[in-house]
CSV table of C-alpha atoms and ligand atoms in Angstrom, one decimal:
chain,number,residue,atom,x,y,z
A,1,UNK,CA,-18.9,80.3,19.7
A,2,UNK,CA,-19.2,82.3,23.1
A,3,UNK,CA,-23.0,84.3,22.8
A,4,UNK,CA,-21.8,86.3,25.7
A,5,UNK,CA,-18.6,88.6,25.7
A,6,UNK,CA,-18.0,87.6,29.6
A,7,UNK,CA,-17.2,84.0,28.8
A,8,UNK,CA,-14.0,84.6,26.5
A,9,UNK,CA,-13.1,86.7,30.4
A,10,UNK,CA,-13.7,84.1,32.1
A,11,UNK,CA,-11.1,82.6,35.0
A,12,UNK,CA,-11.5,79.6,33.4
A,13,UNK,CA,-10.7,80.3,29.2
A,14,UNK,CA,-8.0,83.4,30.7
A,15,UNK,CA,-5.7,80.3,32.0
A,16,UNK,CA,-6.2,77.5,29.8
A,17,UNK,CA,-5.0,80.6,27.1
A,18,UNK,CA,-1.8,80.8,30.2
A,19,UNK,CA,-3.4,84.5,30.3
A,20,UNK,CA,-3.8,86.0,33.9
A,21,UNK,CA,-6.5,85.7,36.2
A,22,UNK,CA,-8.4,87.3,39.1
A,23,UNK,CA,-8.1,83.9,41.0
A,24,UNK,CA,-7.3,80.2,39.8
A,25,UNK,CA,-10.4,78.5,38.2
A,26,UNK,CA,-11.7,75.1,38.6
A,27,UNK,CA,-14.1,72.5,37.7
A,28,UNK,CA,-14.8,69.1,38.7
A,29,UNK,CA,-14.3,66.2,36.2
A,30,UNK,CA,-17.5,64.2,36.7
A,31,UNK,CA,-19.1,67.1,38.5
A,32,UNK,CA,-22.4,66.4,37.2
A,33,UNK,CA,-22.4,62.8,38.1
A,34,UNK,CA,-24.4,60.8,41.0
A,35,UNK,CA,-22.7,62.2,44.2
A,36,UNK,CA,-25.5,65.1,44.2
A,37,UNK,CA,-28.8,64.4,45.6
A,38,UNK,CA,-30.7,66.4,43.0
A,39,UNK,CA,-29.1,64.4,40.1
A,40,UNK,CA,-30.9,61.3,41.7
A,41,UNK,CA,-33.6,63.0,42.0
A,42,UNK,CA,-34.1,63.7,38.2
A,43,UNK,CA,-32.5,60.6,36.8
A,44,UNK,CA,-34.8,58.5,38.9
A,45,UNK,CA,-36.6,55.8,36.3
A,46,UNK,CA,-34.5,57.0,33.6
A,47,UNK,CA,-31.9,55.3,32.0
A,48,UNK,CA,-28.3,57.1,31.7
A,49,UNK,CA,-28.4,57.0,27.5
A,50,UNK,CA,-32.4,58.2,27.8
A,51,UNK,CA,-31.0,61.2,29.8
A,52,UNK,CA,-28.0,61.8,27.0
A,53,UNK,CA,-30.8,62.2,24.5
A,54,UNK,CA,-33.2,64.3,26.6
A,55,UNK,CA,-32.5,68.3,25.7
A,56,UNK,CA,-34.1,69.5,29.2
A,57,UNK,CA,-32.7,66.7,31.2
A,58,UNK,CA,-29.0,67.4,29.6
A,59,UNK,CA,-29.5,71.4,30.4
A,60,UNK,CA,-30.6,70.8,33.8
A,61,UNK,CA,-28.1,68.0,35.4
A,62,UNK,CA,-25.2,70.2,33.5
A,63,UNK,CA,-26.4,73.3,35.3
A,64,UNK,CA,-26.8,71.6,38.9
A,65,UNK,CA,-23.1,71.5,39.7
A,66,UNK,CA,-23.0,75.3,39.0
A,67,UNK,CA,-25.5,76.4,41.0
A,68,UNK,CA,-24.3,74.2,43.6
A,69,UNK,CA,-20.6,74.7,43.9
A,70,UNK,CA,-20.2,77.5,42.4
A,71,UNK,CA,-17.7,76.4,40.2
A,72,UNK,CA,-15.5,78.2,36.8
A,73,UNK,CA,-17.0,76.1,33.7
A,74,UNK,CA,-19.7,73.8,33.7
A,75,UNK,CA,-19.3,70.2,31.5
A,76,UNK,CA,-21.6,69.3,29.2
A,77,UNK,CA,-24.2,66.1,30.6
A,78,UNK,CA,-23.6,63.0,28.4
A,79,UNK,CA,-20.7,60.2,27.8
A,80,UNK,CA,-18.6,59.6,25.4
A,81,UNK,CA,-20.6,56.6,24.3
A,82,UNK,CA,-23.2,58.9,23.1
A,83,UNK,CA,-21.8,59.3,19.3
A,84,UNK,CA,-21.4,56.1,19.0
A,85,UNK,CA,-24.7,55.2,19.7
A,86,UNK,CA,-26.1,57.8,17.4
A,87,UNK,CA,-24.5,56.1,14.4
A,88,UNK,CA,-26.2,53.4,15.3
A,89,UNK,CA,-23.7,50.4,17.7
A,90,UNK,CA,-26.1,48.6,19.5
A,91,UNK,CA,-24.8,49.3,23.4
A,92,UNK,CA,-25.8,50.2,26.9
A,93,UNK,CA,-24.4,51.7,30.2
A,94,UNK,CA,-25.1,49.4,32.8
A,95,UNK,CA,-24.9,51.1,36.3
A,96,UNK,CA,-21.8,49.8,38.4
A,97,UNK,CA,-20.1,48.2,34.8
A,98,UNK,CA,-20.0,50.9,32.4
A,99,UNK,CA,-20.2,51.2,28.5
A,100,UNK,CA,-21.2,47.3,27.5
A,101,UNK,CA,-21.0,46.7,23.6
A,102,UNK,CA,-23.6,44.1,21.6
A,103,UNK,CA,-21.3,43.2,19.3
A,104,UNK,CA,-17.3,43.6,19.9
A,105,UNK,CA,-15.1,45.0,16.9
A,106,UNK,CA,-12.6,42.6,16.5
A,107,UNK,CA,-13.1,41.5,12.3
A,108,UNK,CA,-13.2,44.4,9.3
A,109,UNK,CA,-16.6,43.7,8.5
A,110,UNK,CA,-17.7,44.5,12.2
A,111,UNK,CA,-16.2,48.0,11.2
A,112,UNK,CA,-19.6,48.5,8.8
A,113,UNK,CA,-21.0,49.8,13.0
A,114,UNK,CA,-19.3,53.0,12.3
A,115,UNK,CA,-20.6,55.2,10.2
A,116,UNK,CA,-19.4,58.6,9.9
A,117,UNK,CA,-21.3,61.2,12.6
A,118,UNK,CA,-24.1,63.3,11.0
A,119,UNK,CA,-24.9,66.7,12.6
A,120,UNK,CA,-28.8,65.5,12.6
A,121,UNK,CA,-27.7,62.3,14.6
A,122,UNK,CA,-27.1,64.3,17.4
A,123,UNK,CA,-29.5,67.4,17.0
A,124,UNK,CA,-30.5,66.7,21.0
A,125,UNK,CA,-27.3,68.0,22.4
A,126,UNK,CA,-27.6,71.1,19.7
A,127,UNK,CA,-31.0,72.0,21.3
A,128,UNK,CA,-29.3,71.5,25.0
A,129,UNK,CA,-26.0,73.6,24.4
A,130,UNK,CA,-28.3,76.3,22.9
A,131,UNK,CA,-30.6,76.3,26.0
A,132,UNK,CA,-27.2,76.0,28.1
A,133,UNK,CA,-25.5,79.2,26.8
A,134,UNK,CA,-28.3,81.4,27.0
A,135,UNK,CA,-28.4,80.2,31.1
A,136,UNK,CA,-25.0,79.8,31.6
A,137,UNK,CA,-24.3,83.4,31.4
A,138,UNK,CA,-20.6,84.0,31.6
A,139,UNK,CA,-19.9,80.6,32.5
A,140,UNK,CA,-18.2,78.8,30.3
A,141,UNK,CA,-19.1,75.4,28.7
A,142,UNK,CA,-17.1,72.4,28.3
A,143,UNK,CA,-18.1,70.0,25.6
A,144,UNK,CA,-16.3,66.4,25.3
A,145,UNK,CA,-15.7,63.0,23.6
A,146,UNK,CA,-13.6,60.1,24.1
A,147,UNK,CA,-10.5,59.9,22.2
A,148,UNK,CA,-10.0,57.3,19.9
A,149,UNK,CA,-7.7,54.8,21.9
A,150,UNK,CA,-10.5,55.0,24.6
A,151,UNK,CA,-13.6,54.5,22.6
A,152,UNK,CA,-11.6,51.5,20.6
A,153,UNK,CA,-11.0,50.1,23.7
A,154,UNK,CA,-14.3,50.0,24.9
A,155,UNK,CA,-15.8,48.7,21.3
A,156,UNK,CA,-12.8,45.8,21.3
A,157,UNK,CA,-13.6,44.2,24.5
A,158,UNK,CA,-17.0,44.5,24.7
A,159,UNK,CA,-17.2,46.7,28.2
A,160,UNK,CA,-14.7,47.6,30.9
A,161,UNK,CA,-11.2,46.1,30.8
A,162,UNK,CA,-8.5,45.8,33.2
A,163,UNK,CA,-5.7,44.4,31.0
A,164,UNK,CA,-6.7,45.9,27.8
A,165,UNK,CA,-6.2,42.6,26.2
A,166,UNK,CA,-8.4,42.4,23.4
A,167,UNK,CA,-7.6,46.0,22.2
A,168,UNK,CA,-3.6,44.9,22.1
A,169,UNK,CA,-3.5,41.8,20.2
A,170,UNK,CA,-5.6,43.9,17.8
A,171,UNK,CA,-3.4,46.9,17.7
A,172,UNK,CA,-0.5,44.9,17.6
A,173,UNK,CA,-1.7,41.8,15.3
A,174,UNK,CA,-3.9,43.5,12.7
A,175,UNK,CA,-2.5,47.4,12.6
A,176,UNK,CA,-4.3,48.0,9.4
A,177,UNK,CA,-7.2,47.1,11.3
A,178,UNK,CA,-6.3,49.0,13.9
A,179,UNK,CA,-5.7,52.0,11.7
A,180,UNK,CA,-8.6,52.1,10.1
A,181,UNK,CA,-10.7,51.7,13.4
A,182,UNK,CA,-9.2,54.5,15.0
A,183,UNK,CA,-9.4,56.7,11.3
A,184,UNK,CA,-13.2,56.1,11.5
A,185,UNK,CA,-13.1,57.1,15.5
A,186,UNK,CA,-11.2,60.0,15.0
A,187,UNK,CA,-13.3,61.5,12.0
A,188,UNK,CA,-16.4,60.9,14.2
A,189,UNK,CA,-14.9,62.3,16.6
A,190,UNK,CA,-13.8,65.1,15.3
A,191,UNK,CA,-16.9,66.0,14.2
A,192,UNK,CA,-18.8,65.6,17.8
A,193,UNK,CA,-16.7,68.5,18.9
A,194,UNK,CA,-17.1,70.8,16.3
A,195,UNK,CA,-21.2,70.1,16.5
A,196,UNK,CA,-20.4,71.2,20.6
A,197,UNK,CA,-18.7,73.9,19.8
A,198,UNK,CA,-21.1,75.4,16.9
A,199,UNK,CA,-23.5,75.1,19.2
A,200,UNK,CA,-21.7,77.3,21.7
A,201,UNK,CA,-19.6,75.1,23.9
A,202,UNK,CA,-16.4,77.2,24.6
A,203,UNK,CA,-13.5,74.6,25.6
A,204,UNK,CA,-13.2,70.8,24.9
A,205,UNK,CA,-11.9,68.4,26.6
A,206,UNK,CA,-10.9,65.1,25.0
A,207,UNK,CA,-10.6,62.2,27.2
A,208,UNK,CA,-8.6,59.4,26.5
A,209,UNK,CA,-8.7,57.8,30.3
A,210,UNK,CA,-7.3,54.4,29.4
A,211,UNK,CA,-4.6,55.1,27.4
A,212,UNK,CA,-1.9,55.1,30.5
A,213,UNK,CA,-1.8,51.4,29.6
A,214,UNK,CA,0.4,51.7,26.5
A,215,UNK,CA,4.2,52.7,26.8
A,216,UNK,CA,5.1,55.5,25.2
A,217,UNK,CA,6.5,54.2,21.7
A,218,UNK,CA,3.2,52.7,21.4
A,219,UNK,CA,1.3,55.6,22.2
A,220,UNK,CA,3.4,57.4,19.2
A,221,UNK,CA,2.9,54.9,16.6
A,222,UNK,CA,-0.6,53.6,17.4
A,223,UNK,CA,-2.8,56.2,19.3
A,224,UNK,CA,-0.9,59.6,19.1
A,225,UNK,CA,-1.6,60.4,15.3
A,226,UNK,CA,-5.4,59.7,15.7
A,227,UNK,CA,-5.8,61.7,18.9
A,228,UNK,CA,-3.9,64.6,16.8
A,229,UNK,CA,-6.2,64.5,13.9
A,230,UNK,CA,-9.0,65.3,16.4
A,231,UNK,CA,-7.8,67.5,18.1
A,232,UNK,CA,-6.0,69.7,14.6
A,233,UNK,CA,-9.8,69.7,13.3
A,234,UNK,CA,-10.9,71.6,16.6
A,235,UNK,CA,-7.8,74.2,15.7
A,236,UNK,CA,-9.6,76.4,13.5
A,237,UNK,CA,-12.4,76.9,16.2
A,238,UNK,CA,-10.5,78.9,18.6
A,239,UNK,CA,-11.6,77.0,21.5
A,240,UNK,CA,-9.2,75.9,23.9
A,241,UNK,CA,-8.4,71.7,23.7
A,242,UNK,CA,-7.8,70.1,27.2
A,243,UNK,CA,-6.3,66.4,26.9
A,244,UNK,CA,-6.3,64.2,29.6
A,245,UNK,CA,-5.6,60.8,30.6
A,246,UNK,CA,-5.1,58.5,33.8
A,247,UNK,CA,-2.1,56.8,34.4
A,248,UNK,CA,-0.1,59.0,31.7
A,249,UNK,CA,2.9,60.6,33.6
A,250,UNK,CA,5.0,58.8,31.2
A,251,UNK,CA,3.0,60.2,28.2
A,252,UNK,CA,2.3,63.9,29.7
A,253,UNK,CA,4.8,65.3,27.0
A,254,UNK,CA,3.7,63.6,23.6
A,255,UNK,CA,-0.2,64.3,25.0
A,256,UNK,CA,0.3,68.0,24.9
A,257,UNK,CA,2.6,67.8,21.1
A,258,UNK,CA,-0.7,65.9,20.4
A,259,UNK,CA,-2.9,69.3,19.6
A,260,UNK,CA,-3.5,70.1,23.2
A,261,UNK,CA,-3.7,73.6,24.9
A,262,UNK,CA,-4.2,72.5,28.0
A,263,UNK,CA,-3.0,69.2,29.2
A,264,UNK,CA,-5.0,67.1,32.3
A,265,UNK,CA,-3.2,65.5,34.8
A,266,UNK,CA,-3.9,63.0,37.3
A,267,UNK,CA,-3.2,62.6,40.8
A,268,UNK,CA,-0.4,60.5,40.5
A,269,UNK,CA,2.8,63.3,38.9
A,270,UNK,CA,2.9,66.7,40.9
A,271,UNK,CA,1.7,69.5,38.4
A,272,UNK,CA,5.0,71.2,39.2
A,273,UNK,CA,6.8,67.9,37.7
A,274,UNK,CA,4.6,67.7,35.1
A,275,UNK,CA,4.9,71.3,34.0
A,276,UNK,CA,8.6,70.2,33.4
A,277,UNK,CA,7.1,67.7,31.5
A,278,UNK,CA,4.8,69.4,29.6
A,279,UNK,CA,7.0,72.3,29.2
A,280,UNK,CA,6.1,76.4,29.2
A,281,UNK,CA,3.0,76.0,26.1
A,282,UNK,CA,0.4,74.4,27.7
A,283,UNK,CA,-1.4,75.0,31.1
A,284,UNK,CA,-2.3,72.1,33.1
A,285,UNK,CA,-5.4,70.8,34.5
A,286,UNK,CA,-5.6,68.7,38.0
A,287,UNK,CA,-4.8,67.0,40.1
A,288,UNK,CA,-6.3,66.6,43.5
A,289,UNK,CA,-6.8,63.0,44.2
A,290,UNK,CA,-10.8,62.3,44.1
A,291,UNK,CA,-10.2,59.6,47.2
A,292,UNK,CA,-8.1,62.1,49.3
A,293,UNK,CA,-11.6,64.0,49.7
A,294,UNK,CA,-13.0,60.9,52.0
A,295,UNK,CA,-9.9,62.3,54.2
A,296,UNK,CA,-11.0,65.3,57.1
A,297,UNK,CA,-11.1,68.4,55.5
A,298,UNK,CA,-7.8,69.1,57.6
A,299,UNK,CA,-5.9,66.8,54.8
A,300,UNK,CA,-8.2,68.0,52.2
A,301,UNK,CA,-7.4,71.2,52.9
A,302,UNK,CA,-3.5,71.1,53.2
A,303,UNK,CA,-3.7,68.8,49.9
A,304,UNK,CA,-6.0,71.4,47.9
A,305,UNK,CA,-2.9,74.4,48.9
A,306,UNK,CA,-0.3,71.6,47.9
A,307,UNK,CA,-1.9,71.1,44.7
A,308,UNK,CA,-1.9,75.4,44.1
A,309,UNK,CA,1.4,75.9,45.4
A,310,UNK,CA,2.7,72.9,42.5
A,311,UNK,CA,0.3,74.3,39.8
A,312,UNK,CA,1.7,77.7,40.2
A,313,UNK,CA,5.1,76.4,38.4
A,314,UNK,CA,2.8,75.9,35.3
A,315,UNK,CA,1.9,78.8,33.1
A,316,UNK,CA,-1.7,78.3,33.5
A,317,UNK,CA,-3.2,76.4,36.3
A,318,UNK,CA,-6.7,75.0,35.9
A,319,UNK,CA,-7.6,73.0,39.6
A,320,UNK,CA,-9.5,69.7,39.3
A,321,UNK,CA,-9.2,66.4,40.6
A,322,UNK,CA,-6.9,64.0,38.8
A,323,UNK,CA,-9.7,61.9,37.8
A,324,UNK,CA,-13.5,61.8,37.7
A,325,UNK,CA,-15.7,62.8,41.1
A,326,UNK,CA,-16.4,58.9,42.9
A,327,UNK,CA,-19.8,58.7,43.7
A,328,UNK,CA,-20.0,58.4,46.7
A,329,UNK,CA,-18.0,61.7,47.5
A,330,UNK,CA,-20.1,64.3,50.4
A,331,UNK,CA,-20.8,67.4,48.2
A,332,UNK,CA,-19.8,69.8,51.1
A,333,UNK,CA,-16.3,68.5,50.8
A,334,UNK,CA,-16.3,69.6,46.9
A,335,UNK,CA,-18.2,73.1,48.1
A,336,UNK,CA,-15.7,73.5,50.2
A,337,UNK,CA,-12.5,72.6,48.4
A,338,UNK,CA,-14.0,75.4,45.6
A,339,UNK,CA,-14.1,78.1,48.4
A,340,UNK,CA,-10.9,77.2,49.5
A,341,UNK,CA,-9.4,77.4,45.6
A,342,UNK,CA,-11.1,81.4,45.3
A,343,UNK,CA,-9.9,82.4,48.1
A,344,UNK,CA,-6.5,81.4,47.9
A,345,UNK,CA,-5.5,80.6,44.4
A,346,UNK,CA,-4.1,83.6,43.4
A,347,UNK,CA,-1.9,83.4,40.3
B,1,CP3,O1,-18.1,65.2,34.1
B,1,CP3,C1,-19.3,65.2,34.0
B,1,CP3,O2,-20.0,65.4,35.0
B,1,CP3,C2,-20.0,65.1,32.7
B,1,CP3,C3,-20.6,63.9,32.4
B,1,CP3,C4,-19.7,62.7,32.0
B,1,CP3,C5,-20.2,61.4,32.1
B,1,CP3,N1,-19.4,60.5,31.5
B,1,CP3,C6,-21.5,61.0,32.7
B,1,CP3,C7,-21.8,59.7,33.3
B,1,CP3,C8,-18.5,62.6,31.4
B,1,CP3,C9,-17.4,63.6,31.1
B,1,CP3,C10,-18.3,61.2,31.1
B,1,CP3,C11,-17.1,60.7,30.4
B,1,CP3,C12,-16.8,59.2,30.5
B,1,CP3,N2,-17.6,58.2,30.4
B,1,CP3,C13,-15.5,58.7,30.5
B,1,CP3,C14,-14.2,59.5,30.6
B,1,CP3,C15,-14.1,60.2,31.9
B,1,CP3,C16,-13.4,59.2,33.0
B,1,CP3,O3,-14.0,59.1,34.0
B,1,CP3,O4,-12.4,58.7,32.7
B,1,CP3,C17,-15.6,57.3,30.5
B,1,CP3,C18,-14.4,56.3,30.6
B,1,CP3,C19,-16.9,57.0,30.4
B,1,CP3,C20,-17.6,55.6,30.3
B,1,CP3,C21,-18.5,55.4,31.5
B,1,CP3,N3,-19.8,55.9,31.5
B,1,CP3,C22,-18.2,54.8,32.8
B,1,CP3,C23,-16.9,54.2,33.2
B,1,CP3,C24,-19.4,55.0,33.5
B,1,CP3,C25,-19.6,54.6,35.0
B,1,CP3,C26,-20.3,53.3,35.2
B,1,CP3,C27,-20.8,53.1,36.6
B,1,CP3,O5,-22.0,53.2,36.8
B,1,CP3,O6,-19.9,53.0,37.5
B,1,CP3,C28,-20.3,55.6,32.7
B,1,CP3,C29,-21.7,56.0,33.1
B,1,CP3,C30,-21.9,57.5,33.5
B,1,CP3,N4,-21.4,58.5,32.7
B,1,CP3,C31,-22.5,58.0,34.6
B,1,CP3,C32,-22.5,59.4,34.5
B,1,CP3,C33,-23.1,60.4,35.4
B,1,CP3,C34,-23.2,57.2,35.7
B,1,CP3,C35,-24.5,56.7,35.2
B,1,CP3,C36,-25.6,56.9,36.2
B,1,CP3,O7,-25.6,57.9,36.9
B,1,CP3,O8,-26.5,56.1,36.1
């Protein structure tokens, strides 16, 4: 829960609760990540999960985008391989690939790798969110996992996928399988969250980035009720749930009856469109497209208003891209589409 008063105020918390606000907020999925030259700087020699389990090293990185652009809610450091590595799968993040799994889940007894999630697994992001709150001040802290669908996917294949091929046949050839991989997922899951948000993180964010591969019936049968459990065990908490997805304009509505408060968009469905979607109880989140930013800040610029002028149909507007910062992105351009956003995101 919030230690200080000023973050339940906040821009940020006021319009994912679709309460007003002095101007619009925003954040930066993948804020924290490598386009900063001071993130380089203290990641150098250390491998990405090394710095997940590193209190000072998580409290620093998550509080360099802050300083830096000044935006509404920092994101908690880490990836949402983390838990699954504190329960003991034997994987790595290799820089360029991504998440890369020993030994893939494809049989029930490679289900004996997931263990439920023990608050003392994780007691380094504890110690950082702790350290966090006190020098966040009034800004507010997102904590995050991977949603089930996600996570499975990554655990099926092995690594990265582009056709998800693995994870169908076994979703769709062995459901009981299936179900009971995503049961174990969610419960871990589940209890990720609540350790972020007893430690003080103030919002969550689940993020199922992936699951725009599935058609909606599938999405209901096999990956909605999971996400759901997740998200229902974050209810009792108070903290807003944000729920987003690439790739999901054809899942925006059953993503927000999921659990959600605030539902993510990406670039590819104006927020306007998707608050028709989404309908009047949720705020959105998005949706500036991260590669428009390699434009002149001309385009950025008239593409930043475009974005405020759609989001304004929604009931709460939260700007951010519509998917994760690229790396390769020049920082002033972010700096500047944050000024641009206070200054003229008025609700
Ligand atoms: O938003 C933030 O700044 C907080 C940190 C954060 C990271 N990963 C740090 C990270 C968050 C929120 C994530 C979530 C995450 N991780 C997702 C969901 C978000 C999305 O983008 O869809 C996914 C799918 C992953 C899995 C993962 N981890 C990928 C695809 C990669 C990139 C691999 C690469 O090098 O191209 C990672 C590694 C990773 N996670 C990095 C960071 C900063 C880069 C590692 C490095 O700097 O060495």
């Amino acid at each position: 829960m919030p230690v200080n008063p000023d973050v339940a105020d906040s821009a940020f918390l006021r319009a994912a609760r679709r309460e007003p606000v002095p101007h619009t907020p925003v954040w930066f999925m993948r804020q924290a990540g490598r386009s900063l030259p001071e993130y380089r700087r203290v990641r150098a020699g250390v491998p990405m999960l090394q710095a997940c389990r590193t209190p000072d090293l998580i409290t620093e990185i998550t509080l360099q985008p802050v300083r830096r652009y000044g935006v509404d809610a920092a994101i908690l450091f880490s990836d949402i391989v983390v838990p699954l590595q504190a329960v003991g799968v034997d994987l790595d993040i290799k820089p360029g690939v991504g998440p890369v799994i020993a030994r893939p889940v494809r049989s029930s007894a490679d289900l004996e790798q997931l263990r439920p999630l023990d608050e003392g697994d994780v007691g380094f992001v504890v110690d950082a969110i702790e350290a966090l709150t006190s020098e966040l001040g009034a800004t507010p802290l997102i904590g995050f996992a991977g949603a089930p669908f996600t996570l499975a996917s990554y655990l099926v294949e092995g690594g990265p996928s582009r056709n998800h091929e693995q994870t169908k046949a076994l979703m769709y050839g062995a459901p009981d399988l299936w179900d009971e991989l995503m049961r174990r997922l969610a419960t871990m899951q589940a209890t990720w969250l609540r350790v972020q948000v007893e430690a003080g993180a103030s919002a969550v964010q689940l993020f199922d980035s992936w699951v725009g591969v599935l058609p909606a019936e599938d999405y209901q049968r096999y990956v909605m009720p999971h996400s759901a459990e997740v998200l229902a065990a974050l209810g009792g908490t108070g903290v807003p749930r944000i729920h987003f997805g690439v790739g999901t304009g054809e899942l925006l509505a059953l993503m927000g009856e999921a659990g959600a408060d605030v539902v993510g968009v990406d670039f590819r469905v104006p927020l306007d469109e998707a608050a028709r979607r989404v309908g009047p109880d949720r705020a959105l989140q998005g949706n500036l497209d991260p590669a428009a930013l390699f434009a002149p800040w001309e385009v950025v610029a008239r593409r930043t208003r475009a974005v405020l002028k759609a989001g304004a149909a929604a009931p709460g507007h939260i700007f951010n891209l519509g998917h994760g910062v690229i790396p390769e992105t020049d920082p002033d351009m972010l700096a500047r589409v944050v000024d641009l956003v206070h200054e003229e995101g008025l609700a």
